[in-house]
Short mmCIF file of C-alpha atoms in Angstrom, two decimals:
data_model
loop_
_atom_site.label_atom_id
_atom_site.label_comp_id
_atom_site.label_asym_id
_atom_site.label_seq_id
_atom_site.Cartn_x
_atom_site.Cartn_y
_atom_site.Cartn_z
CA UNK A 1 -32.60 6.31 -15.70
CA UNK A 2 -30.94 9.47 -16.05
CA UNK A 3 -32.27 11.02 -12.56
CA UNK A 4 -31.26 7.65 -11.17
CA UNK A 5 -27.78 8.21 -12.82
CA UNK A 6 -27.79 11.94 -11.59
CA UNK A 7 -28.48 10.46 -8.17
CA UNK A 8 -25.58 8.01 -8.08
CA UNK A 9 -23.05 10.64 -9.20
CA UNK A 10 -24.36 12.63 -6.62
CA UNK A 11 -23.91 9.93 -3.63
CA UNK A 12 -19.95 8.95 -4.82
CA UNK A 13 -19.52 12.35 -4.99
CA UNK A 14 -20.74 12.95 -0.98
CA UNK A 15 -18.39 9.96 -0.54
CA UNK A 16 -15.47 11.03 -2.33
CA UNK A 17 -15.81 14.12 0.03
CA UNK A 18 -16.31 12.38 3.07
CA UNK A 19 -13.23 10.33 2.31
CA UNK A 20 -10.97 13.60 1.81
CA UNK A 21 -12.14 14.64 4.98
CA UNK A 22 -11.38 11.61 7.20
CA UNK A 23 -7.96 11.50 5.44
CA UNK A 24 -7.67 15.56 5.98
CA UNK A 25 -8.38 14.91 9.98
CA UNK A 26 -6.43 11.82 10.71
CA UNK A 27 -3.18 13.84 8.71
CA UNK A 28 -4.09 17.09 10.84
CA UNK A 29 -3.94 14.54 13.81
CA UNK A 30 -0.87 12.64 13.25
CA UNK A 31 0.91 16.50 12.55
CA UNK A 32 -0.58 17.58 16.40
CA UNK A 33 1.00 14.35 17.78
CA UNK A 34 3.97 14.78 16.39
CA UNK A 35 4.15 18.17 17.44
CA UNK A 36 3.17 17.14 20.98
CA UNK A 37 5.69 14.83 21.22
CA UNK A 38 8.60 17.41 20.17
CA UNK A 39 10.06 18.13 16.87
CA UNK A 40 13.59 17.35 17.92
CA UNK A 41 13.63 14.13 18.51
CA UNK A 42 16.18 11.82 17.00
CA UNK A 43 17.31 7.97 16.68
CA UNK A 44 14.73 5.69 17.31
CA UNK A 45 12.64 8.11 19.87
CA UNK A 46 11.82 9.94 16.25
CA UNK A 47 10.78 6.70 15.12
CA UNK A 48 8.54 5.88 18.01
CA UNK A 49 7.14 9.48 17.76
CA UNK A 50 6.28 8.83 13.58
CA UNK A 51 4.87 5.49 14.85
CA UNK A 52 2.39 7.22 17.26
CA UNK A 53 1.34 9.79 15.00
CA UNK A 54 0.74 7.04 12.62
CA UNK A 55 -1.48 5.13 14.90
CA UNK A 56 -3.82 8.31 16.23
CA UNK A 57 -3.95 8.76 11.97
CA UNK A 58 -5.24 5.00 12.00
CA UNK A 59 -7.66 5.54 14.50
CA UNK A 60 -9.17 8.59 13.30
CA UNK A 61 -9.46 6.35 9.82
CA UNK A 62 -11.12 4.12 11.86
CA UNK A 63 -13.52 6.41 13.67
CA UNK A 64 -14.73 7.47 10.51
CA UNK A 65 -14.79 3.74 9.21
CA UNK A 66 -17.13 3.18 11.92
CA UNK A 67 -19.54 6.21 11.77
CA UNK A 68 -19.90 5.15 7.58
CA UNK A 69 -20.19 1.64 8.44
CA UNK A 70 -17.26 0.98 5.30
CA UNK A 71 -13.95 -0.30 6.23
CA UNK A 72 -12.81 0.17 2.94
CA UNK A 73 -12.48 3.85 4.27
CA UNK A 74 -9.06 2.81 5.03
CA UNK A 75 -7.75 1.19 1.84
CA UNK A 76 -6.37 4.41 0.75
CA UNK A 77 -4.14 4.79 3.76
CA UNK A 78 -2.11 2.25 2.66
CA UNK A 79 -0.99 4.45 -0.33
CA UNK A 80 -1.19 7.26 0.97
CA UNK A 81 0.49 7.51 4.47
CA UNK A 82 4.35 6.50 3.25
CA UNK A 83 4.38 9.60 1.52
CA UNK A 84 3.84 11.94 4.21
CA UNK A 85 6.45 9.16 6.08
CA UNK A 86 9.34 9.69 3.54
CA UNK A 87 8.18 13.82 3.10
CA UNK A 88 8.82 14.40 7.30
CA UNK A 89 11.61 11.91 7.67
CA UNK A 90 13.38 13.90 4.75
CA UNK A 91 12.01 17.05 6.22
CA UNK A 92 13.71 16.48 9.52
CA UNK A 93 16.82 15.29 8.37
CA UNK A 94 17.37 18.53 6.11
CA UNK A 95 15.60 21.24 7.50
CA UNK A 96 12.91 23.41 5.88
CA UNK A 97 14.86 24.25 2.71
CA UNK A 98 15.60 21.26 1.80
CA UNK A 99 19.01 22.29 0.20
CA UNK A 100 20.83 19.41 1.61
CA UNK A 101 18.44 16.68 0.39
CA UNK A 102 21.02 13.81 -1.88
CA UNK A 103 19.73 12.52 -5.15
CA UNK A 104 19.32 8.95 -3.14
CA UNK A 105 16.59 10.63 -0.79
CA UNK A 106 14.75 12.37 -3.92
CA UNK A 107 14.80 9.02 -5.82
CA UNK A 108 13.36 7.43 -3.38
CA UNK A 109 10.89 9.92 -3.02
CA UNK A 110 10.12 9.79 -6.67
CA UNK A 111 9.46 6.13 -6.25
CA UNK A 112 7.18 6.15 -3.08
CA UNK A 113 4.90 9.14 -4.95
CA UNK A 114 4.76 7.93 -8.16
CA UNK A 115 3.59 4.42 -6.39
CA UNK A 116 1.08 6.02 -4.49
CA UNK A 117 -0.40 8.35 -7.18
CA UNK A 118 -1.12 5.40 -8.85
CA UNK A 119 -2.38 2.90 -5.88
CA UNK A 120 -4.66 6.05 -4.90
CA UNK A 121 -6.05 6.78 -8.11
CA UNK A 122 -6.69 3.13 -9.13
CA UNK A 123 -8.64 2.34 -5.49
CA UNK A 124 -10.58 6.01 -6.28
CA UNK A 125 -11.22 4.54 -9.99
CA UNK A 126 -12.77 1.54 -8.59
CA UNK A 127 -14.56 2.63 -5.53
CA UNK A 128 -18.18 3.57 -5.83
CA UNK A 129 -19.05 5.15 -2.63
CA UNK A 130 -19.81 4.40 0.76
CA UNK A 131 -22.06 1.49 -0.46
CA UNK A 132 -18.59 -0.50 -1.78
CA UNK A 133 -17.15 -2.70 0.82
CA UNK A 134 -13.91 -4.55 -0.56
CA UNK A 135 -15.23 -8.36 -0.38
CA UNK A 136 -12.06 -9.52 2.10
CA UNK A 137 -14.10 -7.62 4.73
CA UNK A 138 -17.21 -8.99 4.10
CA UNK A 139 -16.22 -11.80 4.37
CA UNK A 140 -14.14 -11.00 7.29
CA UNK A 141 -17.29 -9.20 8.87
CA UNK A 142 -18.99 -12.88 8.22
CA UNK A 143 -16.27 -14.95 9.59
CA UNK A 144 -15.94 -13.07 13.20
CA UNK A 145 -19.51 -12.87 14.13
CA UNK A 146 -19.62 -10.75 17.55
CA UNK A 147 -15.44 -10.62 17.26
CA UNK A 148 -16.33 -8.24 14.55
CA UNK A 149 -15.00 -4.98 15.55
CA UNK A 150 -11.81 -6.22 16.84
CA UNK A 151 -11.32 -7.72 14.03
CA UNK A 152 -12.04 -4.81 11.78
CA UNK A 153 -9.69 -2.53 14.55
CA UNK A 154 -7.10 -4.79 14.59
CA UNK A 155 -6.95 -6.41 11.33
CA UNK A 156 -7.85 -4.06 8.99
CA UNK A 157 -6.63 -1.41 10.32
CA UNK A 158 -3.98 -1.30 13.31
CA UNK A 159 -2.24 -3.84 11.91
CA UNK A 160 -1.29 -3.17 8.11
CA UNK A 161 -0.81 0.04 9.39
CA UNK A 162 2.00 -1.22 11.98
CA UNK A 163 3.32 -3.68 8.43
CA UNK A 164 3.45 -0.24 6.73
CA UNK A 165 5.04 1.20 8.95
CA UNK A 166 7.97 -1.39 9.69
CA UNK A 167 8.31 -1.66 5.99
CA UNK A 168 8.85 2.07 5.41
CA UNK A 169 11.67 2.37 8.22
CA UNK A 170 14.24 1.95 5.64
CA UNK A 171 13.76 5.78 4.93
CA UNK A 172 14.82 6.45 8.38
CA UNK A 173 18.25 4.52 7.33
CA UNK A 174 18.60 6.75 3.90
CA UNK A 175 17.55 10.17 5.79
CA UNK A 176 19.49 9.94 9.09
CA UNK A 177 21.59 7.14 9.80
CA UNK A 178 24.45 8.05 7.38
CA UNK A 179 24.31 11.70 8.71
CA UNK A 180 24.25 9.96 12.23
CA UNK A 181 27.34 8.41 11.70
CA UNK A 182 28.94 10.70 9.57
CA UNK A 183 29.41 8.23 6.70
CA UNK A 184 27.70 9.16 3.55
CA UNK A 185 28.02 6.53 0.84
CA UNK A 186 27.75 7.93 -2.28
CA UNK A 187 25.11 6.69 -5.27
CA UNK A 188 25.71 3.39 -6.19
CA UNK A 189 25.02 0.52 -8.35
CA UNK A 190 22.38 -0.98 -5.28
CA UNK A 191 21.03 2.18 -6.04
CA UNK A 192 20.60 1.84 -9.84
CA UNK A 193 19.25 -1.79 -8.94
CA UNK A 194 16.55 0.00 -6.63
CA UNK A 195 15.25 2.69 -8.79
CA UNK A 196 15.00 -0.24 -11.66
CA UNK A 197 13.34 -2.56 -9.27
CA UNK A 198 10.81 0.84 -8.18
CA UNK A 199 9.73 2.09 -11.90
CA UNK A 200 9.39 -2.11 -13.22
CA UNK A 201 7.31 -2.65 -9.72
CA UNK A 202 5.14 0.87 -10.06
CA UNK A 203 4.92 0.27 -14.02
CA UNK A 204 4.08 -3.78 -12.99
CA UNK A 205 0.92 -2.69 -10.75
CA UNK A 206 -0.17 0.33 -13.32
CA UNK A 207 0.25 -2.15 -16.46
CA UNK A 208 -1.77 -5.10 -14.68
CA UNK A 209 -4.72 -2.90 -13.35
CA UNK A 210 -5.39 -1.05 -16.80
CA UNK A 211 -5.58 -4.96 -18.40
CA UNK A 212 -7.81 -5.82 -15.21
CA UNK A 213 -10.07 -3.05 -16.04
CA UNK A 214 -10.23 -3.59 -19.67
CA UNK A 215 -11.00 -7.19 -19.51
CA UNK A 216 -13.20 -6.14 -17.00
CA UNK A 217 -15.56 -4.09 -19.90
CA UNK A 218 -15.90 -6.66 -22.15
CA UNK A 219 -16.23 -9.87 -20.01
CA UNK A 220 -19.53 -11.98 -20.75
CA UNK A 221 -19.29 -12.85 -17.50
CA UNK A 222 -17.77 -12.96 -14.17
CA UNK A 223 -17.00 -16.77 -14.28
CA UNK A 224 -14.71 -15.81 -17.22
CA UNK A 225 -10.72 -15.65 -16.47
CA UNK A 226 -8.37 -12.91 -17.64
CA UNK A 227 -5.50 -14.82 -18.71
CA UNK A 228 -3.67 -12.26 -21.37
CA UNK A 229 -1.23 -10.08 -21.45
CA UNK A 230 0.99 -10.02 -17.73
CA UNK A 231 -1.81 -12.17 -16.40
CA UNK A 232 -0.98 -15.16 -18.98
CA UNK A 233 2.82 -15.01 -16.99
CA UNK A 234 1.81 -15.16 -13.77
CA UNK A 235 -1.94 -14.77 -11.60
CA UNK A 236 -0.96 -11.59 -9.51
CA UNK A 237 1.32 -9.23 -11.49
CA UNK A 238 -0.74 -6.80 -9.28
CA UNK A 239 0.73 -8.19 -6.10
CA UNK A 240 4.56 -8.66 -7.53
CA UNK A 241 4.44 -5.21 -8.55
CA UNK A 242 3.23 -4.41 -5.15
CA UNK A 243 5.93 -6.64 -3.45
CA UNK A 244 8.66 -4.95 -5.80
CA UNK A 245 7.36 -1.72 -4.41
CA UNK A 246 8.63 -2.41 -0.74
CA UNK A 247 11.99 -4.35 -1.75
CA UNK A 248 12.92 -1.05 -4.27
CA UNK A 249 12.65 0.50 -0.62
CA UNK A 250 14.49 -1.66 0.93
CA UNK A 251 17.47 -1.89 -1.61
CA UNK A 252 17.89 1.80 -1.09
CA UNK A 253 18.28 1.85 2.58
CA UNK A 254 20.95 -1.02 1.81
CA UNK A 255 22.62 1.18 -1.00
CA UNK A 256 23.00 3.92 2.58
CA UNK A 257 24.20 1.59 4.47
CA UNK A 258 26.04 -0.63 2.91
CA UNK A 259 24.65 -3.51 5.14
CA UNK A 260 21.14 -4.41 6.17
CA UNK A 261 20.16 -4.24 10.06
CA UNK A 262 17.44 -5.90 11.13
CA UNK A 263 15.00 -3.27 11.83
CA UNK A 264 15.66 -2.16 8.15
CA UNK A 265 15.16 -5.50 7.17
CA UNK A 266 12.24 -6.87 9.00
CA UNK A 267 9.53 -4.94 6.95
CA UNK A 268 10.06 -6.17 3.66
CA UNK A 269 10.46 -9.38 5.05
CA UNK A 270 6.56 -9.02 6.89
CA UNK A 271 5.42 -7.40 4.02
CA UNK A 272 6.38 -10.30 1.16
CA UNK A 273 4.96 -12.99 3.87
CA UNK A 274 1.96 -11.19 3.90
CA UNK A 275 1.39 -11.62 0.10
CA UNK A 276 2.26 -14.94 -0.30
CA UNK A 277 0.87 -16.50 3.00
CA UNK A 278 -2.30 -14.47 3.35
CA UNK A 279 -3.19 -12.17 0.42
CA UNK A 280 -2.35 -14.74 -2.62
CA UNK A 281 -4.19 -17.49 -0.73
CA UNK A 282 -7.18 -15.35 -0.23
CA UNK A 283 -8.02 -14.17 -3.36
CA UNK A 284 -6.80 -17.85 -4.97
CA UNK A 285 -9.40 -19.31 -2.75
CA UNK A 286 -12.03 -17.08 -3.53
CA UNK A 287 -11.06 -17.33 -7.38
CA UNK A 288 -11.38 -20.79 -7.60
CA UNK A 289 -14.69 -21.12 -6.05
CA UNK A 290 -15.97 -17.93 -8.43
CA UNK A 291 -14.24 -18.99 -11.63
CA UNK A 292 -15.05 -22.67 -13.04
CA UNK A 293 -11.85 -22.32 -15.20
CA UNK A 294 -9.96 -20.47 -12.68
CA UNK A 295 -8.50 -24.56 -12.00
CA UNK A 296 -7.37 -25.50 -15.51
CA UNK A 297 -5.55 -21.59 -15.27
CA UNK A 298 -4.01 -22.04 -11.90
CA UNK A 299 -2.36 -25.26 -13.39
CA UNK A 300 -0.62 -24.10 -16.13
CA UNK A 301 0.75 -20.36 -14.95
CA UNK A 302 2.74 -19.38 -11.89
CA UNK A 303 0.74 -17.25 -8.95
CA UNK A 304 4.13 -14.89 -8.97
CA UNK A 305 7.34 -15.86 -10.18
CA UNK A 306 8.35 -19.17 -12.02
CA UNK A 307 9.48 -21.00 -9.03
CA UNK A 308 7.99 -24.56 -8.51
CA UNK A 309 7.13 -23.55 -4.72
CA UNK A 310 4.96 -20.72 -5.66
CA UNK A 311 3.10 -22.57 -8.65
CA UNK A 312 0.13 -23.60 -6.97
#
């Protein structure tokens, strides 16, 4: 038991190093692109040059997904690529000292990082190695039959990448527009509302994975349903956290702006639509057919907020 133990701390470790690798590579690729591309690009041709770098990252991700046979190899690069997207976009919009970065751009910063700290350590927490595959692929991988590699390029990883993405543009609106246009609007009550939304959202997901967890210890069983604590108020306090996330992101691009264009807007809009048309549904379905009492549960709690359109 103990060499088998031994052995098992041994193989997660391998993986853990393998996945710092991958991540290492596709980052060291998405900095060459960028660099390729020029440095001194501005309005939307910097955008299009983040967006490339961001997809040669993806497929490096997915290179390595391949060669491990484990899509879950990307999972982390939904945490941790905004950061490096709000780091250069502040980066280039201030220069290497960063002396003229506003208290706006460094509490949004503040909110992406502390977000992804905790998304990054809580997937790390859970994974256990290059053996655990996240069951939505599985069943993905089941469900496309010879289709299964496009389906794994495109839908697990080009294209939450590309929702990512879109959803992290309102940066671009807080780090160059106002300097653009020469109109700097200064801190603001949108901006208290965004930083308020950010911490809830950040403590939200943190608060409802340590009860997961927990619940997860003692359970007798896995038929049994965790319905304390957040989860008694609604199914996925996980998933509003993560949805509060992306709208504390968008509220400050609107606090720079003072309006909402669409390109600033259309990523939080793709990114709650993805939650409550696909994610929710998914794990809802697969709840209910794991969970016996998952039914009488599902009847009397809300899946995210107490509105009568979202209660079952």
């Amino acid at each position: 038991m103990i060499a088998a133990t031994h052995r098992d701390k041994i193989i997660v470790t391998k993986s853990y190093l393998l996945l710092a690798l991958s991540y290492v590579a596709a980052l060291i690729a998405a900095a060459v692109t960028i660099y390729m591309l020029g440095l001194d690009r501005v309005g939307i041709d910097l955008l299009i040059a983040l967006l490339i770098a961001d997809v040669v990252a993806t497929i490096v991700i997915f290179i390595f997904s391949l060669a491990s046979g484990n899509s879950s190899y990307y999972d982390p690069y939904w945490s941790v690529i905004p950061v490096f997207i709000a780091g250069y976009l502040i980066w280039h919009a201030t220069g290497t000292t960063g002396d003229n970065v506003s208290l706006r751009e460094w509490l949004l910063l503040f909110v992406i990082s502390a977000w992804a700290v905790r998304l990054t350590v809580n997937f790390l927490y859970g994974w256990q190695g290059l053996g655990h595959i996240d069951w939505r692929y599985t069943k993905l991988k089941d469900d496309a039959g010879i289709a299964w590699q496009v389906v794994n390029f495109f839908g697990i990883h080009l294209i939450p990448t590309l929702i990512v993405f879109l959803a992290c543009v309102p940066v671009y609106y807080v780090t160059h527009v106002p300097h653009d246009v020469g109109v700097i609007r200064p801190l603001n009550i949108i901006d208290a509302l965004a930083l308020a939304v950010g911490v809830i959202s950040v403590w939200l997901e943190y608060q409802s994975d340590v009860e997961l967890h927990r619940f997860r210890a003692v359970r007798a069983s896995r038929q049994e349903v965790l319905d304390t604590g957040l989860w008694s108020l609604c199914r996925h306090p996980n998933y509003l956290g993560e949805m509060g996330l992306w709208l504390s992101v968008f509220l400050f691009g609107y606090a720079a702006m003072g309006a909402a264009p669409l390109m600033m807007s259309a990523g939080v809009v793709v990114m709650l639509l993805l939650f409550v048309a696909i994610s929710i549904p998914m794990i809802e379905n697969k709840l209910a057919g794991d969970k016996p009492g998952y039914a009488a549960y599902k009847a009397r709690t809300f899946a995210i907020l107490p509105l009568s359109f979202l209660k079952s």
